[in-house]
XYZ file of C-alpha atoms in Angstrom:
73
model
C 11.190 6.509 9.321
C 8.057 8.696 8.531
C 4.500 6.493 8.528
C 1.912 7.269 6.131
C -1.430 6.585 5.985
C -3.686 5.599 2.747
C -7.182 4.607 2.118
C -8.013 2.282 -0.698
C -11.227 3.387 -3.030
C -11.795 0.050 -4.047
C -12.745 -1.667 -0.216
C -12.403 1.479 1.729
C -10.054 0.107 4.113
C -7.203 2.494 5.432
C -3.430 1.211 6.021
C -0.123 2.832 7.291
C 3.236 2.078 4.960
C 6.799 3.376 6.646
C 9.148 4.335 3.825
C 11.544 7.033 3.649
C 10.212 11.180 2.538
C 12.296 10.842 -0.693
C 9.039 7.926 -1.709
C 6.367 9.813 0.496
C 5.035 10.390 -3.023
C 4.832 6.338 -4.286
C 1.612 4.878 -4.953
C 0.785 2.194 -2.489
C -1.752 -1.036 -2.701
C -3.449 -1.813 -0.027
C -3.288 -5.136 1.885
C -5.957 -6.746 -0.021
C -4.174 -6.122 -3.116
C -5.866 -3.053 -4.562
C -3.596 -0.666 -6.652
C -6.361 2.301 -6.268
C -5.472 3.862 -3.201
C -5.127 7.847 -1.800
C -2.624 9.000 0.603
C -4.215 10.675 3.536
C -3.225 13.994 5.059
C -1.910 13.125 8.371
C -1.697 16.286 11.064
C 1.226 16.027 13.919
C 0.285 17.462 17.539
C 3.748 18.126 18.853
C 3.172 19.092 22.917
C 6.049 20.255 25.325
C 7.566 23.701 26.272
C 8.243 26.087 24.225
C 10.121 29.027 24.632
C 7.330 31.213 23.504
C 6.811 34.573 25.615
C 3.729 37.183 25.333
C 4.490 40.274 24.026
C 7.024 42.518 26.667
C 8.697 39.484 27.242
C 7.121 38.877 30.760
C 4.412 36.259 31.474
C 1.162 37.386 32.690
C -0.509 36.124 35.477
C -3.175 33.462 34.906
C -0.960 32.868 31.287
C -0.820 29.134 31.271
C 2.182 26.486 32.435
C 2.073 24.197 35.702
C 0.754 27.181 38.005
C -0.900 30.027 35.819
C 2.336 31.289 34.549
C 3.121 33.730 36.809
C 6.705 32.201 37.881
C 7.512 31.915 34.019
C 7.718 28.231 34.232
C-alpha cells in the first residue's frame, strides 16, 4: 500500500498515512489532531539494471556497470 507524507501548518510537524491511490487525494489530520495539513510531494529513486543501451546498440568503453561497461554487463 502506497505511504504518503503530509505536513501540518498548524505545528509544522510532518507524518506518513498508508492508504490505498484511489484516497491518495483525502485530507489527513495530523497526530496532534490538526485538520490543516498539506500532502507533500514525495520523489521515488528506483536503482537496478536496466536494459538501457547507448545509441548503436553497443556499450562504450568506460560506459558505466560493475567494470566500465565494456563487457555489456
Amino acid at each position: 500500500m502506497p505511504r504518503y507524507e503530509f505536513r501540518c501548518r498548524a505545528c509544522g510537524g510532518t507524518f506518513e498515512v498508508n492508504r490505498p491511490m484511489a484516497e491518495a487525494g483525502q485530507p489527513a489530520s495530523c497526530p496532534q489532531g490538526h485538520a490543516d495539513t498539506v500532502r507533500l510531494l514525495s520523489t521515488v529513486a528506483v536503482t537496478g539494471r536496466g536494459g538501457a543501451r547507448p545509441a548503436g546498440g553497443s556499450s562504450s568503453p568506460g560506459g558505466g556497470g560493475c567494470c566500465g561497461g565494456g563487457c555489456g554487463c
